[in-house]
Amino acid sequence: MIILATKSQTRIQLLANTGIDFKTETARIDEREIESSATSSTFDQQNLTQNLADAKAKNVSSRHPQALVVGADQTLSINDSYLHKPANFDALRDQLQLLRGKTHILCAAVSVCRDGEVLWGQQSDAKMTMREFSDAEADHVIKLEGDKLLKSVGGYRLEGPSIQLFERIDGDYFTILGLPLLPLLTALRELKAI
Ligand SMILES: Nc1nc2c(ncn2[C@@H]2O[C@H](COP(=O)(O)OP(=O)(O)OP(=O)(O)O)[C@@H](O)[C@H]2O)c(=O)[nH]1
């Protein structure tokens, strides 16, 4: 049995769309604690994101012996600092203004684990450049998308009207949505899980 260790409806939908049979369970880890205890002196977003994905997969794996558990994480960095899912609409507006007219990095990592051992992991980045959109344009997108935006690390959903806020994207679509799906499918085939 494959278990996807997530509460993310986006990740669940992405994996469900593949037709693979799986269950879901939320990982019980403190992401902020892992982030704050990141030891590397250099800003190492890939390493942190992979550690978070590994931690989620290991956490759920510890409760499901023999199951193949998939964990994922996504971080957003701009000027070597991390932004997180906005807590409310005011924070969302502030965050979009911070990202406006600039390029930020999304890093998504995925990990496959069994009995607490990481069997495979990979992460990929995407460079996201936002337009100098107006407050009115941002408010229009927020009105159309509503609180779904609060469930996204960047406060946007690339597959929806948020796309109007972008100048350019360089990276894999699934990475941007939070689950590097193609490398994951390759790993699951190699593990004979699908
Ligand atoms: N639909 C959508 N979701 C996005 C997009 N960009 C980022 N996300 C979501 O932003 C969230 C990133 O936060 P994480 O901490 O990695 O994951 P989470 O939502 O807390 O869920 P867990 O896997 O349980 O940790 C994920 O749910 C991603 O799917 C996007 O463009 N579209």
Short mmCIF file of C-alpha atoms and ligand atoms in Angstrom, two decimals:
data_model
loop_
_atom_site.label_atom_id
_atom_site.label_comp_id
_atom_site.label_asym_id
_atom_site.label_seq_id
_atom_site.Cartn_x
_atom_site.Cartn_y
_atom_site.Cartn_z
CA MET A 1 0.00 0.00 0.00
CA ILE A 2 1.16 3.54 -0.81
CA ILE A 3 0.45 6.27 1.74
CA LEU A 4 0.77 9.97 0.84
CA ALA A 5 1.82 11.78 4.02
CA THR A 6 0.03 15.07 3.44
CA LYS A 7 -2.97 17.25 4.27
CA SER A 8 -2.44 19.16 1.02
CA GLN A 9 -5.50 18.83 -1.21
CA THR A 10 -3.30 19.89 -4.12
CA ARG A 11 -0.85 17.03 -3.59
CA ILE A 12 -3.68 14.57 -3.03
CA GLN A 13 -5.36 15.64 -6.28
CA LEU A 14 -2.11 15.51 -8.26
CA LEU A 15 -1.44 11.92 -7.17
CA ALA A 16 -5.10 10.91 -7.53
CA ASN A 17 -5.07 12.20 -11.14
CA THR A 18 -2.41 9.58 -11.97
CA GLY A 19 -4.88 6.77 -11.23
CA ILE A 20 -2.59 5.29 -8.56
CA ASP A 21 -4.35 3.73 -5.57
CA PHE A 22 -3.16 5.28 -2.29
CA LYS A 23 -4.26 6.38 1.18
CA THR A 24 -3.44 9.68 2.87
CA GLU A 25 -2.37 10.54 6.41
CA THR A 26 -1.16 13.85 7.76
CA ALA A 27 2.42 13.89 9.05
CA ARG A 28 2.73 15.09 12.64
CA ILE A 29 5.96 17.10 12.56
CA ASP A 30 6.88 20.65 13.59
CA GLU A 31 8.07 22.15 10.29
CA ARG A 32 9.05 25.48 11.82
CA GLU A 33 11.15 23.72 14.46
CA ILE A 34 13.01 21.75 11.77
CA GLU A 35 13.45 24.94 9.76
CA SER A 36 14.79 26.93 12.73
CA SER A 37 17.23 24.17 13.68
CA ALA A 38 18.68 23.96 10.13
CA THR A 39 22.37 23.72 10.90
CA SER A 40 23.99 24.67 7.61
CA SER A 41 25.62 28.09 7.80
CA THR A 42 24.94 28.67 4.14
CA PHE A 43 21.38 29.27 2.99
CA ASP A 44 20.59 25.76 1.79
CA GLN A 45 16.95 25.67 0.69
CA GLN A 46 17.23 22.36 -1.14
CA ASN A 47 18.67 20.58 1.90
CA LEU A 48 16.02 22.00 4.24
CA THR A 49 13.16 21.14 1.90
CA GLN A 50 14.43 17.58 1.45
CA ASN A 51 14.84 17.18 5.23
CA LEU A 52 11.23 18.29 5.70
CA ALA A 53 9.94 15.86 3.07
CA ASP A 54 11.99 13.04 4.63
CA ALA A 55 10.68 13.91 8.11
CA LYS A 56 7.04 13.79 6.95
CA ALA A 57 7.51 10.43 5.21
CA LYS A 58 9.39 8.93 8.20
CA ASN A 59 6.77 10.20 10.66
CA VAL A 60 3.87 8.47 8.90
CA SER A 61 6.02 5.43 8.08
CA SER A 62 6.62 4.90 11.80
CA ARG A 63 2.89 4.19 12.17
CA HIS A 64 2.54 1.92 9.14
CA PRO A 65 5.08 -0.94 9.00
CA GLN A 66 5.85 -2.20 5.49
CA ALA A 67 3.84 0.59 3.81
CA LEU A 68 5.52 2.72 1.15
CA VAL A 69 5.12 6.31 2.36
CA VAL A 70 5.52 9.40 0.19
CA GLY A 71 6.27 12.73 1.89
CA ALA A 72 6.68 16.11 0.24
CA ASP A 73 7.52 19.66 1.16
CA GLN A 74 7.79 22.99 -0.55
CA THR A 75 9.65 26.14 0.49
CA LEU A 76 9.63 29.61 -0.99
CA SER A 77 12.68 31.83 -0.72
CA ILE A 78 13.30 35.40 -1.73
CA ASN A 79 16.61 37.15 -0.95
CA ASP A 80 17.73 34.19 1.22
CA SER A 81 14.71 34.27 3.52
CA TYR A 82 11.69 31.97 3.66
CA LEU A 83 8.05 32.92 3.24
CA HIS A 84 5.23 30.66 4.39
CA LYS A 85 1.53 30.09 3.79
CA PRO A 86 -0.21 33.41 4.62
CA ALA A 87 -2.22 33.22 7.84
CA ASN A 88 -5.03 35.50 6.63
CA PHE A 89 -6.00 37.83 3.81
CA ASP A 90 -4.05 40.80 5.21
CA ALA A 91 -0.90 38.65 5.35
CA LEU A 92 -1.71 37.40 1.85
CA ARG A 93 -1.88 40.96 0.45
CA ASP A 94 1.39 41.84 2.23
CA GLN A 95 3.09 38.73 0.85
CA LEU A 96 1.97 39.36 -2.73
CA GLN A 97 3.27 42.94 -2.49
CA LEU A 98 6.61 41.54 -1.28
CA LEU A 99 6.78 39.21 -4.30
CA ARG A 100 5.52 41.77 -6.84
CA GLY A 101 8.02 42.62 -9.61
CA LYS A 102 10.62 40.20 -8.23
CA THR A 103 11.82 36.63 -8.75
CA HIS A 104 11.44 34.06 -6.00
CA ILE A 105 12.49 30.42 -5.78
CA LEU A 106 10.11 27.56 -5.09
CA CYS A 107 11.79 24.35 -4.04
CA ALA A 108 9.72 21.16 -3.86
CA ALA A 109 11.10 17.93 -2.42
CA VAL A 110 9.63 14.44 -2.35
CA SER A 111 10.71 11.43 -0.34
CA VAL A 112 9.77 7.72 -0.39
CA CYS A 113 10.19 5.83 2.85
CA ARG A 114 9.50 2.33 4.23
CA ASP A 115 9.81 1.28 7.89
CA GLY A 116 11.45 4.58 8.74
CA GLU A 117 14.14 4.30 6.05
CA VAL A 118 14.32 6.80 3.18
CA LEU A 119 14.54 4.72 -0.01
CA TRP A 120 14.55 7.62 -2.45
CA GLY A 121 14.31 11.40 -2.46
CA GLN A 122 14.62 14.27 -4.90
CA GLN A 123 13.95 17.96 -5.05
CA SER A 124 13.62 20.49 -7.81
CA ASP A 125 13.45 24.26 -8.02
CA ALA A 126 11.37 26.71 -10.01
CA LYS A 127 12.13 30.38 -10.60
CA MET A 128 8.96 32.46 -10.39
CA THR A 129 8.94 36.04 -11.67
CA MET A 130 5.92 38.14 -10.81
CA ARG A 131 4.71 41.20 -12.72
CA GLU A 132 4.47 44.68 -11.25
CA PHE A 133 0.75 44.06 -10.81
CA SER A 134 -1.49 46.66 -9.17
CA ASP A 135 -3.20 46.26 -5.82
CA ALA A 136 -6.48 46.15 -7.76
CA GLU A 137 -5.22 43.21 -9.85
CA ALA A 138 -4.14 41.36 -6.71
CA ASP A 139 -7.50 42.05 -5.06
CA HIS A 140 -9.29 40.77 -8.16
CA VAL A 141 -7.37 37.46 -8.01
CA ILE A 142 -7.98 37.18 -4.25
CA LYS A 143 -11.70 37.76 -4.83
CA LEU A 144 -11.79 35.02 -7.49
CA GLU A 145 -9.73 32.47 -5.56
CA GLY A 146 -10.66 33.13 -1.94
CA ASP A 147 -9.19 31.19 0.95
CA LYS A 148 -7.67 28.53 -1.28
CA LEU A 149 -4.79 31.00 -1.61
CA LEU A 150 -4.12 30.68 2.12
CA LYS A 151 -3.26 27.00 1.58
CA SER A 152 -0.45 27.84 -0.81
CA VAL A 153 3.08 28.76 0.25
CA GLY A 154 3.23 31.65 -2.23
CA GLY A 155 -0.32 32.86 -1.72
CA TYR A 156 -1.07 32.00 -5.33
CA ARG A 157 -2.32 29.00 -7.34
CA LEU A 158 -0.58 28.79 -10.69
CA GLU A 159 -3.43 26.75 -12.21
CA GLY A 160 -5.97 29.46 -11.45
CA PRO A 161 -6.43 33.22 -12.07
CA SER A 162 -3.20 33.84 -10.07
CA ILE A 163 -1.39 33.13 -13.35
CA GLN A 164 -2.29 36.73 -14.30
CA LEU A 165 0.20 37.93 -11.67
CA PHE A 166 3.18 36.28 -13.36
CA GLU A 167 5.72 37.62 -15.85
CA ARG A 168 7.63 34.36 -16.29
CA ILE A 169 8.05 30.90 -14.76
CA ASP A 170 11.09 28.66 -15.16
CA GLY A 171 10.47 25.18 -13.81
CA ASP A 172 8.34 22.11 -13.80
CA TYR A 173 4.58 22.63 -13.39
CA PHE A 174 4.23 19.89 -10.78
CA THR A 175 7.20 21.24 -8.80
CA ILE A 176 5.42 24.59 -8.67
CA LEU A 177 2.23 22.97 -7.41
CA GLY A 178 4.27 21.22 -4.70
CA LEU A 179 4.87 17.62 -5.84
CA PRO A 180 7.69 16.68 -8.30
CA LEU A 181 5.41 14.09 -9.86
CA LEU A 182 7.42 12.74 -12.80
CA PRO A 183 10.52 11.77 -10.76
CA LEU A 184 8.18 10.29 -8.10
CA LEU A 185 6.41 8.11 -10.68
CA THR A 186 9.80 6.89 -11.96
CA ALA A 187 10.87 6.01 -8.42
CA LEU A 188 7.60 4.18 -7.69
CA ARG A 189 8.02 2.14 -10.89
CA GLU A 190 11.63 1.29 -9.97
CA LEU A 191 10.43 0.24 -6.52
CA LYS A 192 7.81 -1.93 -8.27
CA ALA A 193 5.11 -0.12 -6.30
CA ILE A 194 3.11 0.72 -9.45
N1 LIG B 1 -2.93 24.43 -5.91
C1 LIG B 1 -1.70 24.96 -5.73
N2 LIG B 1 -1.04 24.72 -4.55
C2 LIG B 1 0.20 25.26 -4.42
C3 LIG B 1 0.82 26.05 -5.43
N3 LIG B 1 2.06 26.42 -4.96
C4 LIG B 1 2.21 25.88 -3.74
N4 LIG B 1 1.09 25.16 -3.41
C5 LIG B 1 0.82 24.42 -2.15
O1 LIG B 1 1.47 25.09 -1.08
C6 LIG B 1 1.66 24.12 -0.05
C7 LIG B 1 3.11 24.21 0.42
O2 LIG B 1 3.13 23.98 1.79
P1 LIG B 1 3.77 22.66 2.46
O3 LIG B 1 4.16 23.02 3.84
O4 LIG B 1 4.81 22.06 1.55
O5 LIG B 1 2.58 21.59 2.49
P2 LIG B 1 1.21 21.63 3.29
O6 LIG B 1 0.17 22.26 2.41
O7 LIG B 1 1.40 22.20 4.65
O8 LIG B 1 0.83 20.08 3.37
P3 LIG B 1 1.72 18.88 3.97
O9 LIG B 1 2.18 18.07 2.79
O10 LIG B 1 0.74 18.13 4.85
O11 LIG B 1 2.86 19.50 4.75
C8 LIG B 1 1.37 22.74 -0.65
O12 LIG B 1 0.09 22.28 -0.25
C9 LIG B 1 1.41 23.03 -2.14
O13 LIG B 1 0.61 22.12 -2.88
C10 LIG B 1 0.08 26.29 -6.65
O14 LIG B 1 0.54 26.98 -7.58
N5 LIG B 1 -1.15 25.71 -6.76
#
